[in-house]
Amino acid sequence: MAALLRQGARRIGGPVLQRTQAAVTSPAVAEERRRLVPRLMHTEEQATDVQQQKENLYEALSKVEKHLTWQDERLLQHLAVQVNPRPKDKQWRRLRLLKWVSNVWMTSAIISLASVIAAGSFGLKSYVAEKERGPDSEKQEQ
């Protein structure tokens, strides 16, 4: 039974598989592979370097936290989310919590503003519709 299935699959997909194998082994594909692999390795090294720089910057800023401007404090909050977890570090936990609270406040402010704008636009539509009807229509309704 299995042999019949294999034979049927070869008959149906044979030409497609041959074209796919030819495309995979073509010189153009091989050249692209040679060019792509070092680029990927280089990108991975850059990502590691960036992560290490984040760790170093977090360490440096956390040591002088009492003398930071508010912009540096925000940067420290952003870095606390991006560095490797440090569950025993109280400052790291506090900064993560501050970042979370900041995100919640910002999200709720955006949602509130959008709600006010939506409600205002609906109110404005009814106000405009009422004005278009004119003052005579109000007297007729009463």
Tab-separated table of C-alpha atoms in Angstrom:
chain	number	residue	atom	x	y	z
A	1	MET	CA	0.000	0.000	0.000
A	2	ALA	CA	2.775	2.409	0.958
A	3	ALA	CA	4.634	1.591	-2.239
A	4	LEU	CA	1.557	2.431	-4.305
A	5	LEU	CA	1.199	5.764	-2.536
A	6	ARG	CA	4.864	6.601	-3.157
A	7	GLN	CA	4.561	5.679	-6.812
A	8	GLY	CA	1.410	7.804	-7.211
A	9	ALA	CA	3.070	10.759	-5.514
A	10	ARG	CA	6.062	10.456	-7.838
A	11	ARG	CA	3.849	10.405	-10.906
A	12	ILE	CA	1.833	13.422	-9.757
A	13	GLY	CA	4.610	15.522	-8.273
A	14	GLY	CA	7.617	14.287	-10.199
A	15	PRO	CA	8.002	17.221	-12.607
A	16	VAL	CA	7.407	19.737	-9.838
A	17	LEU	CA	10.011	18.136	-7.598
A	18	GLN	CA	12.548	18.051	-10.451
A	19	ARG	CA	12.031	21.779	-11.117
A	20	THR	CA	12.326	22.548	-7.406
A	21	GLN	CA	15.567	20.592	-7.108
A	22	ALA	CA	16.966	22.361	-10.163
A	23	ALA	CA	16.088	25.746	-8.685
A	24	VAL	CA	17.664	24.863	-5.341
A	25	THR	CA	20.894	23.697	-6.954
A	26	SER	CA	21.133	26.518	-9.481
A	27	PRO	CA	24.273	28.687	-9.397
A	28	ALA	CA	22.247	31.838	-8.677
A	29	VAL	CA	20.694	30.300	-5.561
A	30	ALA	CA	24.076	29.005	-4.409
A	31	GLU	CA	25.588	32.481	-4.845
A	32	GLU	CA	22.763	34.076	-2.822
A	33	ARG	CA	23.302	31.538	-0.036
A	34	ARG	CA	27.003	32.376	0.101
A	35	ARG	CA	26.195	36.084	0.335
A	36	LEU	CA	23.363	35.703	2.857
A	37	VAL	CA	25.002	33.460	5.458
A	38	PRO	CA	27.792	35.896	6.444
A	39	ARG	CA	25.281	38.748	6.482
A	40	LEU	CA	23.062	36.815	8.923
A	41	MET	CA	26.037	36.026	11.139
A	42	HIS	CA	27.072	39.676	11.076
A	43	THR	CA	23.531	40.757	12.020
A	44	GLU	CA	23.502	38.329	14.939
A	45	GLU	CA	26.797	39.755	16.198
A	46	GLN	CA	25.385	43.286	15.921
A	47	ALA	CA	22.285	42.284	17.893
A	48	THR	CA	24.501	40.831	20.612
A	49	ASP	CA	26.565	44.028	20.691
A	50	VAL	CA	23.450	46.189	20.944
A	51	GLN	CA	22.109	44.068	23.802
A	52	GLN	CA	25.437	44.356	25.609
A	53	GLN	CA	25.415	48.138	25.157
A	54	LYS	CA	21.896	48.280	26.614
A	55	GLU	CA	23.065	46.283	29.626
A	56	ASN	CA	26.066	48.584	30.109
A	57	LEU	CA	23.961	51.739	29.766
A	58	TYR	CA	21.400	50.407	32.246
A	59	GLU	CA	24.166	49.640	34.744
A	60	ALA	CA	25.724	53.091	34.325
A	61	LEU	CA	22.414	54.963	34.660
A	62	SER	CA	21.195	52.894	37.582
A	63	LYS	CA	24.334	53.742	39.584
A	64	VAL	CA	23.653	57.500	39.345
A	65	GLU	CA	19.859	57.344	39.479
A	66	LYS	CA	19.497	60.115	42.063
A	67	HIS	CA	21.118	62.655	39.729
A	68	LEU	CA	19.141	61.847	36.565
A	69	THR	CA	16.959	64.228	34.609
A	70	TRP	CA	13.405	63.130	33.855
A	71	GLN	CA	14.451	62.161	30.310
A	72	ASP	CA	17.204	59.939	31.669
A	73	GLU	CA	14.720	58.430	34.138
A	74	ARG	CA	12.405	57.557	31.214
A	75	LEU	CA	15.346	56.063	29.330
A	76	LEU	CA	16.166	53.980	32.391
A	77	GLN	CA	12.558	52.749	32.506
A	78	HIS	CA	12.746	51.748	28.833
A	79	LEU	CA	16.043	49.982	29.379
A	80	ALA	CA	14.697	48.123	32.420
A	81	VAL	CA	12.172	46.460	30.121
A	82	GLN	CA	14.811	45.555	27.528
A	83	VAL	CA	17.679	44.230	29.660
A	84	ASN	CA	17.915	40.697	30.960
A	85	PRO	CA	15.605	40.045	33.937
A	86	ARG	CA	16.995	40.821	37.387
A	87	PRO	CA	14.312	39.646	39.818
A	88	LYS	CA	16.467	40.215	42.928
A	89	ASP	CA	17.201	43.840	42.002
A	90	LYS	CA	14.623	46.107	43.711
A	91	GLN	CA	15.424	49.059	41.472
A	92	TRP	CA	14.886	46.960	38.334
A	93	ARG	CA	11.500	45.729	39.649
A	94	ARG	CA	10.470	49.291	40.556
A	95	LEU	CA	11.434	50.619	37.110
A	96	ARG	CA	9.531	47.820	35.377
A	97	LEU	CA	6.482	48.616	37.477
A	98	LEU	CA	6.784	52.330	36.662
A	99	LYS	CA	7.027	51.505	32.958
A	100	TRP	CA	3.939	49.295	33.177
A	101	VAL	CA	1.969	51.992	35.044
A	102	SER	CA	3.094	54.573	32.497
A	103	ASN	CA	1.889	52.353	29.643
A	104	VAL	CA	-1.478	51.774	31.352
A	105	TRP	CA	-1.958	55.513	31.924
A	106	MET	CA	-1.033	56.334	28.347
A	107	THR	CA	-3.391	53.687	26.954
A	108	SER	CA	-6.288	54.803	29.147
A	109	ALA	CA	-5.670	58.444	28.180
A	110	ILE	CA	-5.765	57.586	24.480
A	111	ILE	CA	-8.945	55.540	24.894
A	112	SER	CA	-10.579	58.327	26.922
A	113	LEU	CA	-9.646	60.941	24.356
A	114	ALA	CA	-10.964	58.805	21.519
A	115	SER	CA	-14.231	58.303	23.426
A	116	VAL	CA	-14.636	62.042	24.023
A	117	ILE	CA	-13.946	62.784	20.363
A	118	ALA	CA	-16.438	60.143	19.231
A	119	ALA	CA	-19.116	61.357	21.644
A	120	GLY	CA	-18.484	64.949	20.615
A	121	SER	CA	-18.815	64.144	16.944
A	122	PHE	CA	-22.172	62.421	17.527
A	123	GLY	CA	-23.354	65.372	19.590
A	124	LEU	CA	-22.174	67.767	16.907
A	125	LYS	CA	-24.104	65.850	14.245
A	126	SER	CA	-27.349	66.123	16.211
A	127	TYR	CA	-26.686	69.814	16.927
A	128	VAL	CA	-26.097	70.525	13.233
A	129	ALA	CA	-29.198	68.557	12.259
A	130	GLU	CA	-31.231	70.534	14.807
A	131	LYS	CA	-29.911	73.842	13.484
A	132	GLU	CA	-30.718	72.844	9.892
A	133	ARG	CA	-34.326	72.195	10.846
A	134	GLY	CA	-34.489	75.738	12.176
A	135	PRO	CA	-36.255	77.292	15.142
A	136	ASP	CA	-39.709	76.925	13.549
A	137	SER	CA	-39.541	73.137	13.749
A	138	GLU	CA	-39.103	73.283	17.536
A	139	LYS	CA	-42.275	75.385	17.911
A	140	GLN	CA	-44.248	73.055	15.667
A	141	GLU	CA	-43.212	69.989	17.692
A	142	GLN	CA	-44.470	71.573	20.953
